[in-house]
């Protein structure tokens, strides 16, 4: 656009130069009357001045009826500053002249008033060359007399001696020759607008008169008008030449155009401009030709776009959404101009306006000294292009501005860039605008700038961010993920430097944080490291914190959080320890069967995972006022050690108190960390993330903004407080648990017991919490069968109930009894004892005198029995012990304590603690064989046991009352235990009912239980001082044994010589004496016994297994030794008498028995079999001398 | 020949940047970024309603004291930008055009690579070297 003949036509650069460009000019300003609104004196506050400035500058258009009755539209432009040099260009373009002056001042005293007046007068002198008129607005001191005093009435004081002013307390000095307007600062000043309009009127009339004066001059005789720098060019030139004459005429015509335009005569001005352009083109007066073109274009624009106005310049606020650049609606002004254009001749078409401007600019560019005119023209042209909605054209005009080489102050250069940026923004060239803002920003702090202003630089840098698609909010920024990363990094770094230098350390930290947070992926590792270190040093001055920063300009800088330094690789809410987990009381189901869980997912694994993500509600619970934990896995992405301090959980919902944590993270190694805290209320807790303090920046790292995908937040229910029970036992802890792995185990108790030994375990409960325990539910569980378990582990539920309530810090105890239950019977394989007949028949002889140890060798072969498992108890024990028949075994069980209290109980929650019991059972003694033998009395029998001491110590065995025996370790012994025979009452069922379904097994069982009841083998290990009780539970008996064991249904009563026989009592008599035997049998059964034979038999036992029944030569019986009873009714007694005489001395035995003869029985119970023999036991022995 | 070439994505984010002199890269990035304003303006359909842009070559976007910037837009709104030194006068408009069409065909080949995700910055070394060859005129 610029002419290639730049600077050719301008000869010298020393000429005074219009050095103060006015970038804000519009082409419309060509038609405006320039008025300076000046703030004078120090009393008036700038704020008040601005208020009045705004008020006055609203009067920018005044309609004035001229002398011909035509209404003129006069526009006014108020400025606050006007360099007096710019007046020099007033001949070139008249709108540059300052025509009016309004000064505003305040005074409190006469001296101040004088001073204000003096300043005003001096201003008048300063602009004397161009000034037409002036006003001085004076704000006096507040009058406290009356509100009705003439405060609002301006007192014009054209003349200081005017008597009106005497009303005022203060008077203007005598040399003050201006109309002063007196107001009170706080009042409404209602007629101010009228006064100003009147002032503008007066200016107009002066202008009008000047215009008329000029237009009346003869064009041939006018003097040459100069641009300021041209004066020297024309020195010595022949002004009378035809060329110069034309030049003078052309310039004057153009000047008239200017005046007409200002006086509101657009049509005339257009005419003048057109003429001037024609004339000036002819004489190659480029500068003025340019001016004529510009005037023409300006006037045309005024016609076409009357509404083009300075838009209110306000700072963009960062938090506001960025609107599209303001482009005027092209249709809005479409109709109006076309109408107007027809009425006014010489108006340029819209396209031509730009063309003319372009030409004008090219012409200006030929003169170096007209640089400012050119710049201003470019801006004006650009503004018209903006109005015309020709962005590219506007851009080209603006581009031209950059090329114009002006010697400007830094401040003006900055202003130029700011204006450029503003206009670029208007045409939607945000990037270009940002670029210009950045240039302006750098100018503020360039080395050439004598007083660098980092603060301004920072503000502009901040404004330039949006053009580079940088949003201040890191979250939006990351979501948008667009823009020119390399440049964005550069710009942010510049911004940080600016903020730092400007002293905004908080902002510097914030921006650095932002840079690291948003640009991390675009940074090289070295940059990452350097920037992190820079951030650390920045944050030393001002710590970063996650609060929005509000700038003076109203821009809000949202918080930036370093969510990925350190990078969170795992965020898991921890369930409390198993025994502290709250459980719902009703729903607790321990055993839910085997088929509720399946590891097979039928290919829905991915679906499930997604479901987990969408539902971040935890399936476990936390407890109020108890430590809740979240474990994190953190990775330090920086190549140096990173200290992260003050890490807390970010929560919402119920009140949560988080414990700050500090951790030092080595580079690139994932580190685990647990964050803990207490929920102080019950309800739903939401965990949104955590806060950190890393690199000197406090960050709120929310899960949803992290680069790793986490759920937006985790939710967990917090239940009301539950008590905590501390449990200990009196027994030592076991080394290991084997079978059970219940997570709730808090402690364990282990004990070694010999079979049959018992122990007490005291369980101590301490309430550690501040909540009383109001519910306690104790159960024992194991894999054992219920009844066996009950035998081994026992506690008193009533005792447990009595413990409640357990108040805080109280301790209570209850006892669990342990008993090493075992099967003491050797698991021999022999199923049914088969006793040889000889034993059966000759038992009495061998057992007659001394049972223990007498004839063991003979019995051994058949002295066997089995415990093939009749009772369930014995079966269970057998199953348990069969694997390790002799060696020790261990029983494991859990003592489960469910407890609750306080608010937790109300919400139906409880806790479960488990005590693990391990009872090691050592074998103590074992009964390897057993048999029964009739005792000396009929009410008892002997249970003969072979007992082996399985311990390694000497054992003292008390097998019957006051009968003790020492058994060496691993030795066995045989003991006879006198046992009461099983009374009939226990067996009566079997005699009563002739029910064959009840087999002899049941009888066996009853007898076995009877024995178990009766026989208690007390053992004592002297070395360890442990004692126990072995029971014979599950002992099995064969039918022969049963006969001995159970009480005979027949009641025997045997008398010899009238005396009753006592067991073990030896009877003696002389040979030849007659002994009277008297015997009676009573039926103890409820039924009658039929076909009963009672017999008496004598024999001699040689104690070698031989029983001699052939007693014919040795004794004689008087009376029948055999009596048949046809029927014996219940409770009936049958008696029999006979006498016996022994012929030779010796030891005789008498066997009294009762039997049913073969085939005699018809229908009897199972016990009364045919051929069954009842004997009177023991056999009576008689010593005959 | 040209001093710099750039490929800018649909959302005006850089996809590829190639500079003959790597030291000046930042400088050129600013220039290319600024030129996007003009490309956008030229592509703005409201400016010339009804006239669909058939020509991919946008011509010179703007010229600076040191360089001239040319633009080219594919139908998928991928922008190619070439920066030419202002002092280089022998480079004609036609040559710029052919340079653009070469870049376009290179780009098309590159996008056809199944391992390239459209929209991602281009990191292919082969592509970088062929673009460099195109702008330096060694092809």
PDB file of N, CA, C and O in Angstrom, chain A residues 1004-1064:
ATOM      1  N   UNK A1004     -27.545-103.043  74.346  1.00  0.00           N
ATOM      2  CA  UNK A1004     -26.106-102.879  74.394  1.00  0.00           C
ATOM      3  C   UNK A1004     -25.754-101.425  74.666  1.00  0.00           C
ATOM      4  O   UNK A1004     -24.924-101.095  75.499  1.00  0.00           O
ATOM      5  N   UNK A1005     -26.448-100.569  73.970  1.00  0.00           N
ATOM      6  CA  UNK A1005     -26.157 -99.154  74.103  1.00  0.00           C
ATOM      7  C   UNK A1005     -26.464 -98.659  75.498  1.00  0.00           C
ATOM      8  O   UNK A1005     -25.671 -97.916  76.100  1.00  0.00           O
ATOM      9  N   UNK A1006     -27.604 -99.104  75.972  1.00  0.00           N
ATOM     10  CA  UNK A1006     -27.984 -98.664  77.311  1.00  0.00           C
ATOM     11  C   UNK A1006     -26.953 -99.143  78.320  1.00  0.00           C
ATOM     12  O   UNK A1006     -26.499 -98.388  79.188  1.00  0.00           O
ATOM     13  N   UNK A1007     -26.539-100.348  78.147  1.00  0.00           N
ATOM     14  CA  UNK A1007     -25.568-100.889  79.074  1.00  0.00           C
ATOM     15  C   UNK A1007     -24.240-100.165  78.941  1.00  0.00           C
ATOM     16  O   UNK A1007     -23.561 -99.874  79.940  1.00  0.00           O
ATOM     17  N   UNK A1008     -23.910 -99.899  77.722  1.00  0.00           N
ATOM     18  CA  UNK A1008     -22.649 -99.195  77.483  1.00  0.00           C
ATOM     19  C   UNK A1008     -22.676 -97.832  78.146  1.00  0.00           C
ATOM     20  O   UNK A1008     -21.704 -97.405  78.770  1.00  0.00           O
ATOM     21  N   UNK A1009     -23.791 -97.160  78.004  1.00  0.00           N
ATOM     22  CA  UNK A1009     -23.911 -95.849  78.647  1.00  0.00           C
ATOM     23  C   UNK A1009     -23.852 -96.006  80.155  1.00  0.00           C
ATOM     24  O   UNK A1009     -23.258 -95.175  80.862  1.00  0.00           O
ATOM     25  N   UNK A1010     -24.456 -97.046  80.601  1.00  0.00           N
ATOM     26  CA  UNK A1010     -24.455 -97.289  82.043  1.00  0.00           C
ATOM     27  C   UNK A1010     -23.025 -97.437  82.549  1.00  0.00           C
ATOM     28  O   UNK A1010     -22.631 -96.843  83.553  1.00  0.00           O
ATOM     29  N   UNK A1011     -22.270 -98.182  81.793  1.00  0.00           N
ATOM     30  CA  UNK A1011     -20.878 -98.382  82.197  1.00  0.00           C
ATOM     31  C   UNK A1011     -20.132 -97.065  82.151  1.00  0.00           C
ATOM     32  O   UNK A1011     -19.404 -96.697  83.072  1.00  0.00           O
ATOM     33  N   UNK A1012     -20.348 -96.349  81.065  1.00  0.00           N
ATOM     34  CA  UNK A1012     -19.647 -95.077  80.927  1.00  0.00           C
ATOM     35  C   UNK A1012     -19.977 -94.152  82.083  1.00  0.00           C
ATOM     36  O   UNK A1012     -19.128 -93.403  82.558  1.00  0.00           O
ATOM     37  N   UNK A1013     -21.209 -94.228  82.512  1.00  0.00           N
ATOM     38  CA  UNK A1013     -21.620 -93.394  83.628  1.00  0.00           C
ATOM     39  C   UNK A1013     -20.913 -93.801  84.912  1.00  0.00           C
ATOM     40  O   UNK A1013     -20.505 -92.968  85.709  1.00  0.00           O
ATOM     41  N   UNK A1014     -20.841 -95.064  85.057  1.00  0.00           N
ATOM     42  CA  UNK A1014     -20.368 -95.594  86.325  1.00  0.00           C
ATOM     43  C   UNK A1014     -18.854 -95.539  86.445  1.00  0.00           C
ATOM     44  O   UNK A1014     -18.327 -95.284  87.513  1.00  0.00           O
ATOM     45  N   UNK A1015     -18.217 -95.780  85.314  1.00  0.00           N
ATOM     46  CA  UNK A1015     -16.767 -95.926  85.412  1.00  0.00           C
ATOM     47  C   UNK A1015     -16.098 -94.610  85.065  1.00  0.00           C
ATOM     48  O   UNK A1015     -16.322 -94.053  84.006  1.00  0.00           O
ATOM     49  N   UNK A1016     -15.351 -94.126  85.959  1.00  0.00           N
ATOM     50  CA  UNK A1016     -14.542 -92.954  85.694  1.00  0.00           C
ATOM     51  C   UNK A1016     -13.122 -93.289  86.052  1.00  0.00           C
ATOM     52  O   UNK A1016     -12.799 -93.538  87.207  1.00  0.00           O
ATOM     53  N   UNK A1017     -12.325 -93.277  85.015  1.00  0.00           N
ATOM     54  CA  UNK A1017     -10.926 -93.601  85.260  1.00  0.00           C
ATOM     55  C   UNK A1017     -10.212 -92.283  85.484  1.00  0.00           C
ATOM     56  O   UNK A1017     -10.004 -91.498  84.566  1.00  0.00           O
ATOM     57  N   UNK A1018      -9.905 -92.050  86.715  1.00  0.00           N
ATOM     58  CA  UNK A1018      -9.207 -90.805  87.032  1.00  0.00           C
ATOM     59  C   UNK A1018      -7.731 -91.068  86.919  1.00  0.00           C
ATOM     60  O   UNK A1018      -7.225 -92.029  87.493  1.00  0.00           O
ATOM     61  N   UNK A1019      -7.094 -90.203  86.162  1.00  0.00           N
ATOM     62  CA  UNK A1019      -5.661 -90.388  86.061  1.00  0.00           C
ATOM     63  C   UNK A1019      -4.961 -89.105  86.467  1.00  0.00           C
ATOM     64  O   UNK A1019      -5.509 -88.003  86.383  1.00  0.00           O
ATOM     65  N   UNK A1020      -3.765 -89.283  86.872  1.00  0.00           N
ATOM     66  CA  UNK A1020      -2.995 -88.137  87.336  1.00  0.00           C
ATOM     67  C   UNK A1020      -1.571 -88.342  86.871  1.00  0.00           C
ATOM     68  O   UNK A1020      -0.975 -89.393  87.091  1.00  0.00           O
ATOM     69  N   UNK A1021      -1.076 -87.348  86.198  1.00  0.00           N
ATOM     70  CA  UNK A1021       0.316 -87.422  85.777  1.00  0.00           C
ATOM     71  C   UNK A1021       1.109 -86.651  86.807  1.00  0.00           C
ATOM     72  O   UNK A1021       0.939 -85.441  86.959  1.00  0.00           O
ATOM     73  N   UNK A1022       1.939 -87.372  87.512  1.00  0.00           N
ATOM     74  CA  UNK A1022       2.610 -86.724  88.621  1.00  0.00           C
ATOM     75  C   UNK A1022       3.594 -85.664  88.154  1.00  0.00           C
ATOM     76  O   UNK A1022       3.754 -84.644  88.799  1.00  0.00           O
ATOM     77  N   UNK A1023       4.229 -85.906  87.045  1.00  0.00           N
ATOM     78  CA  UNK A1023       5.280 -84.979  86.606  1.00  0.00           C
ATOM     79  C   UNK A1023       4.687 -83.624  86.227  1.00  0.00           C
ATOM     80  O   UNK A1023       5.211 -82.593  86.612  1.00  0.00           O
ATOM     81  N   UNK A1024       3.621 -83.655  85.494  1.00  0.00           N
ATOM     82  CA  UNK A1024       3.065 -82.380  85.043  1.00  0.00           C
ATOM     83  C   UNK A1024       1.887 -81.947  85.890  1.00  0.00           C
ATOM     84  O   UNK A1024       1.310 -80.908  85.661  1.00  0.00           O
ATOM     85  N   UNK A1025       1.557 -82.800  86.868  1.00  0.00           N
ATOM     86  CA  UNK A1025       0.473 -82.476  87.762  1.00  0.00           C
ATOM     87  C   UNK A1025      -0.827 -82.233  87.002  1.00  0.00           C
ATOM     88  O   UNK A1025      -1.597 -81.344  87.319  1.00  0.00           O
ATOM     89  N   UNK A1026      -0.986 -82.952  85.935  1.00  0.00           N
ATOM     90  CA  UNK A1026      -2.249 -82.815  85.227  1.00  0.00           C
ATOM     91  C   UNK A1026      -3.065 -84.066  85.481  1.00  0.00           C
ATOM     92  O   UNK A1026      -2.537 -85.158  85.618  1.00  0.00           O
ATOM     93  N   UNK A1027      -4.308 -83.821  85.570  1.00  0.00           N
ATOM     94  CA  UNK A1027      -5.176 -84.944  85.857  1.00  0.00           C
ATOM     95  C   UNK A1027      -6.337 -84.923  84.903  1.00  0.00           C
ATOM     96  O   UNK A1027      -6.671 -83.888  84.316  1.00  0.00           O
ATOM     97  N   UNK A1028      -6.947 -86.070  84.767  1.00  0.00           N
ATOM     98  CA  UNK A1028      -8.065 -86.129  83.851  1.00  0.00           C
ATOM     99  C   UNK A1028      -8.944 -87.293  84.174  1.00  0.00           C
ATOM    100  O   UNK A1028      -8.720 -88.040  85.128  1.00  0.00           O
ATOM    101  N   UNK A1029      -9.929 -87.370  83.359  1.00  0.00           N
ATOM    102  CA  UNK A1029     -10.932 -88.374  83.589  1.00  0.00           C
ATOM    103  C   UNK A1029     -11.154 -89.077  82.265  1.00  0.00           C
ATOM    104  O   UNK A1029     -11.460 -88.435  81.266  1.00  0.00           O
ATOM    105  N   UNK A1030     -10.943 -90.389  82.252  1.00  0.00           N
ATOM    106  CA  UNK A1030     -11.191 -91.119  81.018  1.00  0.00           C
ATOM    107  C   UNK A1030     -12.559 -91.772  81.137  1.00  0.00           C
ATOM    108  O   UNK A1030     -12.901 -92.327  82.175  1.00  0.00           O
ATOM    109  N   UNK A1031     -13.299 -91.651  80.096  1.00  0.00           N
ATOM    110  CA  UNK A1031     -14.612 -92.280  80.151  1.00  0.00           C
ATOM    111  C   UNK A1031     -14.627 -93.454  79.190  1.00  0.00           C
ATOM    112  O   UNK A1031     -13.797 -93.530  78.271  1.00  0.00           O
ATOM    113  N   UNK A1032     -15.534 -94.295  79.390  1.00  0.00           N
ATOM    114  CA  UNK A1032     -15.604 -95.487  78.545  1.00  0.00           C
ATOM    115  C   UNK A1032     -16.777 -95.371  77.592  1.00  0.00           C
ATOM    116  O   UNK A1032     -17.445 -96.343  77.283  1.00  0.00           O
ATOM    117  N   UNK A1033     -16.991 -94.211  77.188  1.00  0.00           N
ATOM    118  CA  UNK A1033     -18.101 -94.000  76.281  1.00  0.00           C
ATOM    119  C   UNK A1033     -17.912 -94.843  75.044  1.00  0.00           C
ATOM    120  O   UNK A1033     -16.824 -94.891  74.478  1.00  0.00           O
ATOM    121  N   UNK A1034     -18.953 -95.442  74.643  1.00  0.00           N
ATOM    122  CA  UNK A1034     -18.900 -96.197  73.401  1.00  0.00           C
ATOM    123  C   UNK A1034     -18.368 -97.599  73.584  1.00  0.00           C
ATOM    124  O   UNK A1034     -18.015 -98.261  72.602  1.00  0.00           O
ATOM    125  N   UNK A1035     -18.295 -97.991  74.774  1.00  0.00           N
ATOM    126  CA  UNK A1035     -17.817 -99.357  74.991  1.00  0.00           C
ATOM    127  C   UNK A1035     -18.839-100.335  74.428  1.00  0.00           C
ATOM    128  O   UNK A1035     -20.044-100.084  74.474  1.00  0.00           O
ATOM    129  N   UNK A1036     -18.347-101.333  73.810  1.00  0.00           N
ATOM    130  CA  UNK A1036     -19.283-102.298  73.210  1.00  0.00           C
ATOM    131  C   UNK A1036     -19.256-103.598  74.016  1.00  0.00           C
ATOM    132  O   UNK A1036     -18.236-103.987  74.569  1.00  0.00           O
ATOM    133  N   UNK A1037     -20.369-104.192  74.053  1.00  0.00           N
ATOM    134  CA  UNK A1037     -20.519-105.401  74.857  1.00  0.00           C
ATOM    135  C   UNK A1037     -21.184-106.465  74.003  1.00  0.00           C
ATOM    136  O   UNK A1037     -22.079-106.174  73.224  1.00  0.00           O
ATOM    137  N   UNK A1038     -20.739-107.681  74.163  1.00  0.00           N
ATOM    138  CA  UNK A1038     -21.445-108.746  73.461  1.00  0.00           C
ATOM    139  C   UNK A1038     -22.521-109.314  74.391  1.00  0.00           C
ATOM    140  O   UNK A1038     -22.668-108.893  75.551  1.00  0.00           O
ATOM    141  N   UNK A1039     -23.239-110.237  73.918  1.00  0.00           N
ATOM    142  CA  UNK A1039     -24.419-110.680  74.664  1.00  0.00           C
ATOM    143  C   UNK A1039     -24.026-111.348  75.991  1.00  0.00           C
ATOM    144  O   UNK A1039     -24.722-111.206  76.994  1.00  0.00           O
ATOM    145  N   UNK A1040     -22.886-112.002  75.977  1.00  0.00           N
ATOM    146  CA  UNK A1040     -22.451-112.626  77.220  1.00  0.00           C
ATOM    147  C   UNK A1040     -22.146-111.564  78.254  1.00  0.00           C
ATOM    148  O   UNK A1040     -22.514-111.670  79.416  1.00  0.00           O
ATOM    149  N   UNK A1041     -21.466-110.552  77.775  1.00  0.00           N
ATOM    150  CA  UNK A1041     -21.128-109.470  78.675  1.00  0.00           C
ATOM    151  C   UNK A1041     -22.385-108.808  79.203  1.00  0.00           C
ATOM    152  O   UNK A1041     -22.474-108.422  80.365  1.00  0.00           O
ATOM    153  N   UNK A1042     -23.334-108.665  78.310  1.00  0.00           N
ATOM    154  CA  UNK A1042     -24.556-107.977  78.685  1.00  0.00           C
ATOM    155  C   UNK A1042     -25.215-108.652  79.881  1.00  0.00           C
ATOM    156  O   UNK A1042     -25.720-107.978  80.778  1.00  0.00           O
ATOM    157  N   UNK A1043     -25.177-109.964  79.858  1.00  0.00           N
ATOM    158  CA  UNK A1043     -25.801-110.690  80.956  1.00  0.00           C
ATOM    159  C   UNK A1043     -25.174-110.340  82.292  1.00  0.00           C
ATOM    160  O   UNK A1043     -25.843-110.237  83.310  1.00  0.00           O
ATOM    161  N   UNK A1044     -23.876-110.137  82.203  1.00  0.00           N
ATOM    162  CA  UNK A1044     -23.195-109.798  83.434  1.00  0.00           C
ATOM    163  C   UNK A1044     -23.475-108.363  83.822  1.00  0.00           C
ATOM    164  O   UNK A1044     -23.655-108.043  84.995  1.00  0.00           O
ATOM    165  N   UNK A1045     -23.538-107.597  82.834  1.00  0.00           N
ATOM    166  CA  UNK A1045     -23.651-106.163  83.111  1.00  0.00           C
ATOM    167  C   UNK A1045     -25.015-105.837  83.677  1.00  0.00           C
ATOM    168  O   UNK A1045     -25.146-105.118  84.655  1.00  0.00           O
ATOM    169  N   UNK A1046     -25.998-106.373  83.046  1.00  0.00           N
ATOM    170  CA  UNK A1046     -27.306-105.916  83.464  1.00  0.00           C
ATOM    171  C   UNK A1046     -27.798-106.716  84.663  1.00  0.00           C
ATOM    172  O   UNK A1046     -27.410-107.864  84.911  1.00  0.00           O
ATOM    173  N   UNK A1047     -28.622-106.094  85.367  1.00  0.00           N
ATOM    174  CA  UNK A1047     -29.224-106.666  86.559  1.00  0.00           C
ATOM    175  C   UNK A1047     -30.128-107.820  86.131  1.00  0.00           C
ATOM    176  O   UNK A1047     -30.802-107.745  85.102  1.00  0.00           O
ATOM    177  N   UNK A1048     -30.104-108.866  86.917  1.00  0.00           N
ATOM    178  CA  UNK A1048     -30.972-109.997  86.600  1.00  0.00           C
ATOM    179  C   UNK A1048     -32.413-109.609  86.879  1.00  0.00           C
ATOM    180  O   UNK A1048     -32.698-108.905  87.856  1.00  0.00           O
ATOM    181  N   UNK A1049     -33.322-110.082  86.044  1.00  0.00           N
ATOM    182  CA  UNK A1049     -34.727-109.767  86.299  1.00  0.00           C
ATOM    183  C   UNK A1049     -35.263-110.562  87.506  1.00  0.00           C
ATOM    184  O   UNK A1049     -36.338-110.266  88.002  1.00  0.00           O
ATOM    185  N   UNK A1050     -34.481-111.470  87.902  1.00  0.00           N
ATOM    186  CA  UNK A1050     -34.936-112.285  89.055  1.00  0.00           C
ATOM    187  C   UNK A1050     -34.261-111.794  90.313  1.00  0.00           C
ATOM    188  O   UNK A1050     -33.051-111.536  90.321  1.00  0.00           O
ATOM    189  N   UNK A1051     -35.053-111.640  91.357  1.00  0.00           N
ATOM    190  CA  UNK A1051     -34.514-111.184  92.628  1.00  0.00           C
ATOM    191  C   UNK A1051     -34.142-112.414  93.442  1.00  0.00           C
ATOM    192  O   UNK A1051     -34.982-113.272  93.738  1.00  0.00           O
ATOM    193  N   UNK A1052     -32.862-112.488  93.670  1.00  0.00           N
ATOM    194  CA  UNK A1052     -32.388-113.673  94.412  1.00  0.00           C
ATOM    195  C   UNK A1052     -32.370-113.391  95.891  1.00  0.00           C
ATOM    196  O   UNK A1052     -32.012-112.313  96.306  1.00  0.00           O
ATOM    197  N   UNK A1053     -32.728-114.388  96.608  1.00  0.00           N
ATOM    198  CA  UNK A1053     -32.572-114.286  98.064  1.00  0.00           C
ATOM    199  C   UNK A1053     -32.167-115.676  98.570  1.00  0.00           C
ATOM    200  O   UNK A1053     -32.958-116.622  98.592  1.00  0.00           O
ATOM    201  N   UNK A1054     -30.883-115.751  98.858  1.00  0.00           N
ATOM    202  CA  UNK A1054     -30.372-117.085  99.248  1.00  0.00           C
ATOM    203  C   UNK A1054     -29.955-117.044 100.719  1.00  0.00           C
ATOM    204  O   UNK A1054     -29.273-116.112 101.143  1.00  0.00           O
ATOM    205  N   UNK A1055     -30.404-117.996 101.444  1.00  0.00           N
ATOM    206  CA  UNK A1055     -30.033-118.074 102.864  1.00  0.00           C
ATOM    207  C   UNK A1055     -29.475-119.455 103.162  1.00  0.00           C
ATOM    208  O   UNK A1055     -29.930-120.463 102.607  1.00  0.00           O
ATOM    209  N   UNK A1056     -28.437-119.450 103.956  1.00  0.00           N
ATOM    210  CA  UNK A1056     -27.865-120.718 104.399  1.00  0.00           C
ATOM    211  C   UNK A1056     -27.980-120.740 105.917  1.00  0.00           C
ATOM    212  O   UNK A1056     -27.511-119.796 106.589  1.00  0.00           O
ATOM    213  N   UNK A1057     -28.594-121.786 106.340  1.00  0.00           N
ATOM    214  CA  UNK A1057     -28.876-121.920 107.777  1.00  0.00           C
ATOM    215  C   UNK A1057     -29.600-120.694 108.298  1.00  0.00           C
ATOM    216  O   UNK A1057     -29.362-120.211 109.401  1.00  0.00           O
ATOM    217  N   UNK A1058     -30.373-120.161 107.449  1.00  0.00           N
ATOM    218  CA  UNK A1058     -31.184-119.023 107.867  1.00  0.00           C
ATOM    219  C   UNK A1058     -30.457-117.698 107.796  1.00  0.00           C
ATOM    220  O   UNK A1058     -31.034-116.667 108.026  1.00  0.00           O
ATOM    221  N   UNK A1059     -29.199-117.738 107.462  1.00  0.00           N
ATOM    222  CA  UNK A1059     -28.466-116.450 107.353  1.00  0.00           C
ATOM    223  C   UNK A1059     -28.311-116.068 105.883  1.00  0.00           C
ATOM    224  O   UNK A1059     -28.010-116.900 105.031  1.00  0.00           O
ATOM    225  N   UNK A1060     -28.492-114.807 105.615  1.00  0.00           N
ATOM    226  CA  UNK A1060     -28.322-114.324 104.246  1.00  0.00           C
ATOM    227  C   UNK A1060     -26.843-114.361 103.864  1.00  0.00           C
ATOM    228  O   UNK A1060     -25.971-114.135 104.711  1.00  0.00           O
ATOM    229  N   UNK A1061     -26.579-114.652 102.644  1.00  0.00           N
ATOM    230  CA  UNK A1061     -25.197-114.759 102.172  1.00  0.00           C
ATOM    231  C   UNK A1061     -24.717-113.363 101.756  1.00  0.00           C
ATOM    232  O   UNK A1061     -25.411-112.609 101.068  1.00  0.00           O
ATOM    233  N   UNK A1062     -23.544-113.037 102.192  1.00  0.00           N
ATOM    234  CA  UNK A1062     -22.940-111.760 101.780  1.00  0.00           C
ATOM    235  C   UNK A1062     -21.872-112.028 100.753  1.00  0.00           C
ATOM    236  O   UNK A1062     -21.202-113.043 100.809  1.00  0.00           O
ATOM    237  N   UNK A1063     -21.736-111.198  99.902  1.00  0.00           N
ATOM    238  CA  UNK A1063     -20.751-111.380  98.843  1.00  0.00           C
ATOM    239  C   UNK A1063     -19.358-111.469  99.439  1.00  0.00           C
ATOM    240  O   UNK A1063     -19.061-110.826 100.457  1.00  0.00           O
ATOM    241  N   UNK A1064     -18.557-112.239  98.801  1.00  0.00           N
ATOM    242  CA  UNK A1064     -17.161-112.417  99.201  1.00  0.00           C
ATOM    243  C   UNK A1064     -17.026-113.075 100.580  1.00  0.00           C
ATOM    244  O   UNK A1064     -15.936-113.175 101.121  1.00  0.00           O
TER     245      UNK A1064
END
